[in-house]
Each structure stands twice: as structure tokens, then as C-alpha cells.
Short mmCIF file of C-alpha atoms in Angstrom, two decimals:
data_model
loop_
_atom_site.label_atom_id
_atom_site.label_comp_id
_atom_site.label_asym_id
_atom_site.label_seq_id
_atom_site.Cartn_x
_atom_site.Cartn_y
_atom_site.Cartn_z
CA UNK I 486 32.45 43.60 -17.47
CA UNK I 487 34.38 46.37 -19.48
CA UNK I 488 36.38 49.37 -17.99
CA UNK I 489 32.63 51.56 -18.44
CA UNK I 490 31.06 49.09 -16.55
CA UNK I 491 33.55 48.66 -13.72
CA UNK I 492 33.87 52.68 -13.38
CA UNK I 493 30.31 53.02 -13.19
CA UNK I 494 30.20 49.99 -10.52
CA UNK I 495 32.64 52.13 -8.46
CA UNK I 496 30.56 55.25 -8.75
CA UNK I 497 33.75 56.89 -10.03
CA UNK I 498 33.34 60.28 -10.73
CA UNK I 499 35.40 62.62 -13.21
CA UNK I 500 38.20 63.65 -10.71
CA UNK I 501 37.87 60.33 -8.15
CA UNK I 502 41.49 58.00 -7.87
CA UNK I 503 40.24 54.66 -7.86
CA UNK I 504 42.97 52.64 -5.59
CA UNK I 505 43.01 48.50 -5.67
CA UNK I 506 44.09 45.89 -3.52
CA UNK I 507 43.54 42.08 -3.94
CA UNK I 508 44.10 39.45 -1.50
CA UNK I 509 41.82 37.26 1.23
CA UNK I 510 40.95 39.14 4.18
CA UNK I 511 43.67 38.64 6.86
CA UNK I 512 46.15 40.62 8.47
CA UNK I 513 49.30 39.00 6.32
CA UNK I 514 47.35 40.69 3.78
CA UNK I 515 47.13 43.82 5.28
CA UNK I 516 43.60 44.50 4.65
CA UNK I 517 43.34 46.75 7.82
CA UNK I 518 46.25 48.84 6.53
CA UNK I 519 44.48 49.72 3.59
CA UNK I 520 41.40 50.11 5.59
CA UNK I 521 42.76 52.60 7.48
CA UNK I 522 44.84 54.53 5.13
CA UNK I 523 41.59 54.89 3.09
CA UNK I 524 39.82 56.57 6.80
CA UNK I 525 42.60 58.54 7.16
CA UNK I 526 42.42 60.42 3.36
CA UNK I 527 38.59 60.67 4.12
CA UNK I 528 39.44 62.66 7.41
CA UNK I 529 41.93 64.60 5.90
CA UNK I 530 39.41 66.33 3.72
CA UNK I 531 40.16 63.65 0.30
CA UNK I 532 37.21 62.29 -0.77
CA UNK I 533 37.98 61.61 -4.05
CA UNK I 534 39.81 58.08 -3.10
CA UNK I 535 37.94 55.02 -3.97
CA UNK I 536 39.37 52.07 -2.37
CA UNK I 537 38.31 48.62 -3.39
CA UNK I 538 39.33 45.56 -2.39
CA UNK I 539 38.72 41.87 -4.51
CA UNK I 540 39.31 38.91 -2.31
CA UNK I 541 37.67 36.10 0.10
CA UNK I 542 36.75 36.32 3.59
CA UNK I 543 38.06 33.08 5.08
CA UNK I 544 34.16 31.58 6.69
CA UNK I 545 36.00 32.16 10.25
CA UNK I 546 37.44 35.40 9.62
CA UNK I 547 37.10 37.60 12.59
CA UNK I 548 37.56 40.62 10.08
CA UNK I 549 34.23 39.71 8.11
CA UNK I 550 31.84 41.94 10.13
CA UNK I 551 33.93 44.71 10.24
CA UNK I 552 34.85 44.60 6.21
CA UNK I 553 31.41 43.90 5.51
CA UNK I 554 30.05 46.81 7.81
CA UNK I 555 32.66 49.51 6.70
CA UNK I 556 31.70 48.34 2.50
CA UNK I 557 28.20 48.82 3.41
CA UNK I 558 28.62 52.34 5.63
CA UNK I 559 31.25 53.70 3.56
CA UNK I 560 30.85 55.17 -0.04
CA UNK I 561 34.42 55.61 -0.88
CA UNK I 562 35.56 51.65 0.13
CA UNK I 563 33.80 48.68 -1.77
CA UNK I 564 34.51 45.17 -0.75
CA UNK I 565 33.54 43.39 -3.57
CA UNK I 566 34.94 39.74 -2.40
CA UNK I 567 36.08 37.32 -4.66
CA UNK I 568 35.95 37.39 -8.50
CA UNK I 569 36.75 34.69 -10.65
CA UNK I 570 38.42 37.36 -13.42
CA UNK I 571 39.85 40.84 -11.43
CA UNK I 572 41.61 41.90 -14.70
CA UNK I 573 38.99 44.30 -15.66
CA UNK I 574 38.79 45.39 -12.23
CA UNK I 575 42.45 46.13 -12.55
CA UNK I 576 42.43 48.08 -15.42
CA UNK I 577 40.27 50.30 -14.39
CA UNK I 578 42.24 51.36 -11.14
CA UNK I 579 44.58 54.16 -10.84
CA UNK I 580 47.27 52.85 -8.32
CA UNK I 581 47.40 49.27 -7.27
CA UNK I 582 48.58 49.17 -3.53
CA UNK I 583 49.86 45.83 -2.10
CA UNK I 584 49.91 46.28 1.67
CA UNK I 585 51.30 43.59 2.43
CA UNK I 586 53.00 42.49 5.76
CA UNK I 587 54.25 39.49 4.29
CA UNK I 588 53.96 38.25 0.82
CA UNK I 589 56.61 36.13 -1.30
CA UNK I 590 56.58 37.57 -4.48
CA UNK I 591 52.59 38.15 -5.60
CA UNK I 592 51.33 37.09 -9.02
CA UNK I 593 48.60 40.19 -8.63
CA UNK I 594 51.00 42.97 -8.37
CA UNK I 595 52.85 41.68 -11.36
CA UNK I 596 50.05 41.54 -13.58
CA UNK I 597 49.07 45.07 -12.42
CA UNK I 598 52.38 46.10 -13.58
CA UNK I 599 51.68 44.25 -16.76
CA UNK I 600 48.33 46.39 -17.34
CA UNK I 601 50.99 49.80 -17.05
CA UNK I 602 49.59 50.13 -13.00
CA UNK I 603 51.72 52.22 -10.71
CA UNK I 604 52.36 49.79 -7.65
CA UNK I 605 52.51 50.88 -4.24
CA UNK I 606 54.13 48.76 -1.37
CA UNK I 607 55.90 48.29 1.33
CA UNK I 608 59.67 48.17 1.82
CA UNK I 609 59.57 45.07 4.56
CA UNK I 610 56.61 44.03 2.77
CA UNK I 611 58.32 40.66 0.84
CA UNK I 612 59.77 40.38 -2.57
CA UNK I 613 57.63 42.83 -4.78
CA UNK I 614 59.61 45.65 -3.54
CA UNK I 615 62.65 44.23 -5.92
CA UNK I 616 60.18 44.80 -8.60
CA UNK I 617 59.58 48.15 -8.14
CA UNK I 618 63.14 49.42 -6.81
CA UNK I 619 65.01 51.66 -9.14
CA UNK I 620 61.73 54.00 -9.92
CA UNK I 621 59.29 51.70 -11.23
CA UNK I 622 57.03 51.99 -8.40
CA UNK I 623 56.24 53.10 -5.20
CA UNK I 624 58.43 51.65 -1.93
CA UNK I 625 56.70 52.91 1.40
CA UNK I 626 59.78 52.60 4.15
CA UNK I 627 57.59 52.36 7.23
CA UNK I 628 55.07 49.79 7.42
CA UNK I 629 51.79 51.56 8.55
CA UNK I 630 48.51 52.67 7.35
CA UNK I 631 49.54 56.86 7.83
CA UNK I 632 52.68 56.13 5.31
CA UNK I 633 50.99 54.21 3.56
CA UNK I 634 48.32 56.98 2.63
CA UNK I 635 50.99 59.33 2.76
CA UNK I 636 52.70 57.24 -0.54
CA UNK I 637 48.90 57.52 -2.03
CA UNK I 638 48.39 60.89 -1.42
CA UNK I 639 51.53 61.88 -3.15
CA UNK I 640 51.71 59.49 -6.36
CA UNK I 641 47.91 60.67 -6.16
CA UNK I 642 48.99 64.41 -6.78
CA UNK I 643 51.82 63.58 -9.35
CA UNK I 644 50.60 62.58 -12.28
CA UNK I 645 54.14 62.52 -13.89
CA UNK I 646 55.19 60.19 -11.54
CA UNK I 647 52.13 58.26 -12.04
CA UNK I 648 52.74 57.72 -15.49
CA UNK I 649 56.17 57.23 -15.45
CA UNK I 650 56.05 54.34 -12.64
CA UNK I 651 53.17 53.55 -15.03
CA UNK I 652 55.04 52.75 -18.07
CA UNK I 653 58.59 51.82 -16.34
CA UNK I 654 56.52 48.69 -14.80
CA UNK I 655 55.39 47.44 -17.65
CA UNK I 656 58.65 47.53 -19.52
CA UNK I 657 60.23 45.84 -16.54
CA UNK I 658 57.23 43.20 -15.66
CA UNK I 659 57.57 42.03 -20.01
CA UNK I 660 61.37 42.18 -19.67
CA UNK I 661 61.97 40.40 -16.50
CA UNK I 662 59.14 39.07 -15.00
CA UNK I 663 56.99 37.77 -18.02
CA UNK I 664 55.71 33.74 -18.44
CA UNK I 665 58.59 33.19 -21.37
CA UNK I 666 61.22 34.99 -19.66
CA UNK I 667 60.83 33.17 -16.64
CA UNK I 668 60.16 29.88 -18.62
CA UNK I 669 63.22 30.14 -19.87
CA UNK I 670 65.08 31.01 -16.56
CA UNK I 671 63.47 28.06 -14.84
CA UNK I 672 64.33 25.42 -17.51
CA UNK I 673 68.30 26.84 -17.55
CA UNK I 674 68.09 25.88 -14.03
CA UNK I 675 66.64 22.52 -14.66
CA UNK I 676 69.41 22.19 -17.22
CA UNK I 677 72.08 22.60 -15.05
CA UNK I 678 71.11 20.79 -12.48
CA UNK I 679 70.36 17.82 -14.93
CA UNK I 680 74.16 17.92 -16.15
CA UNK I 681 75.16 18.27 -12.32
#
């Protein structure tokens, strides 16, 4: 599945934001968050937000109905559940939001920095907020779906901020955060503690 492909999937059109989040279906995930900040751009009058969301629905998942119903009522939010290979998925998004409640320090909003993806997050959120501080993302203070849209709306209509949390990101993911710098870190560690 290339970018074309994916876009198309979406039903992107010419002037549409297409915003990502990945993660299973649960409130540590913050699913409903993003659920909600989505509703609330739609009432506001911004249709051009297309939310989608890669991840499982846990087979007891009281949020499965409601996820499923709101994909299949709502144009501008696509569950598309879990996919073996998100990366294309990924590149073709315009901001990657990770609204988490909790969440050590997640792989996915790494590698969207990798792919040059302006991050949005929250402050309380868990560790990816370290990753982003000192302008290389987005850091949403208060921990709800109307700041949370509120961060969206705004990197939304800034496209110089956009691209400059775009390419800060991925300077700082390859410098700090990528496998042979962290290799490297882990086996100092192991080194040390071998001479200890």
C-alpha cells in the first residue's frame, strides 16, 4: 500500500489534514480523547480533519460497539484496526497525535518522528513529552479532548510550525533516539555494570 493508495483509502481530499493515532482500544490509550476531539472540530464547523486510528479492539472491549459504530456513521474518523505494517499509514498523515493517559515511552510516536511527523501529546501523558520538549513537537498542558483539538486546530493552521516540528523531530529521533544510538547507550551501561 503506497502513500496514493493510503490517501485515496482515507478519501483525503486536496485541503483535508489527515490526523493518526495508533494504539489498542482502551482508555490508557486514550482512544475516547481522540474520539472526541475529532466531534468537537466537526461541530466547530472543520470538516477537513480526518482522524484515523490503527489498533486492536481487545475481544472484551466495552469500547468496540461504540468505535465500530462512530467508523461506520462518521466520514471524517476511520477505525481501521490492526495492521501488521502502519508505516505507510504513517507517512501519509499530517500530525501524529498520541493521546495518551499513560504511556512509558511509545515506539509509534518515535518512528513518526522518524518519518519527519509533527507529534502531538500530552504533558502528563508519560515519557514522549521529553521527546518533543524544546520545540520539536506539540506538548498539550491539560489532559482533555477540547485541548487536545485545540493543539490540532492550531499546528493545523500553522504550517510553519508544522514543518518545523516536522523536521526538528527527525533530527532529534536519528540523534538521540535511533536503534545505534541507543545500542550503544545500553551496552555502556552493561559495561559498567560488568566492571562494577
Amino acid at each position: 500500500l503506497d502513500i496514493l493508495s493510503t490517501k485515496t483509502c482515507f478519501g483525503k481530499e486536496k485541503d483535508d489534514i489527515v490526523v493518526i493515532g495508533v494504539g489498542t482500544v482502551e482508555l490508557r490509550k486514550g482512544i475516547d480523547l481522540f474520539i472526541e476531539s475529532q466531534q468537537i472540530l466537526n461541530n466547530k464547523g472543520y470538516n477537513n480533519f480526518k482522524f484515523i486510528w490503527i489498533g486492536e479492539i481487545p475481544y472484551n472491549n466495552l469500547s468496540r460497539e461504540i468505535v465500530l459504530k462512530i467508523s461506520n456513521t462518521d466520514k471524517n474518523f476511520v477505525f481501521l484496526g490492526p495492521k501488521e505494517n502502519p508505516f505507510p499509514y504513517l507517512k501519509s498523515a499530517d500530525i501524529f497525535v498520541l493521546p495518551s493517559r499513560e504511556d512509558p515511552f511509545p515506539l509509534v510516536a518515535l518512528e513518526a518522528m522518524a518519518l519527519g511527523k509533527p507529534v502531538v501529546a500530552f504533558k502528563d501523558g508519560g515519557g514522549i513529552p521529553e521527546a518533543l520538549e524544546d520545540d520539536h513537537g506539540e506538548i498539550v498542558n491539560e489532559m482533555n479532548s477540547e485541548s487536545l483539538a485545540n493543539s490540532i486546530l492550531k499546528l493545523s493552521k500553522d504550517k510553519e510550525l508544522m514543518m518545523r516540528y516536522s523536521e526538528r523531530a527527525k533530527k532529534r529521533q536519528k540523534k538521540c533516539y535511533d536503534n545505534g544510538v541507543i545500542i550503544s547507550k545500553i551496552k555502556f551501561v552493561i559495561d559498567e555494570c560488568l566492571k562494577a
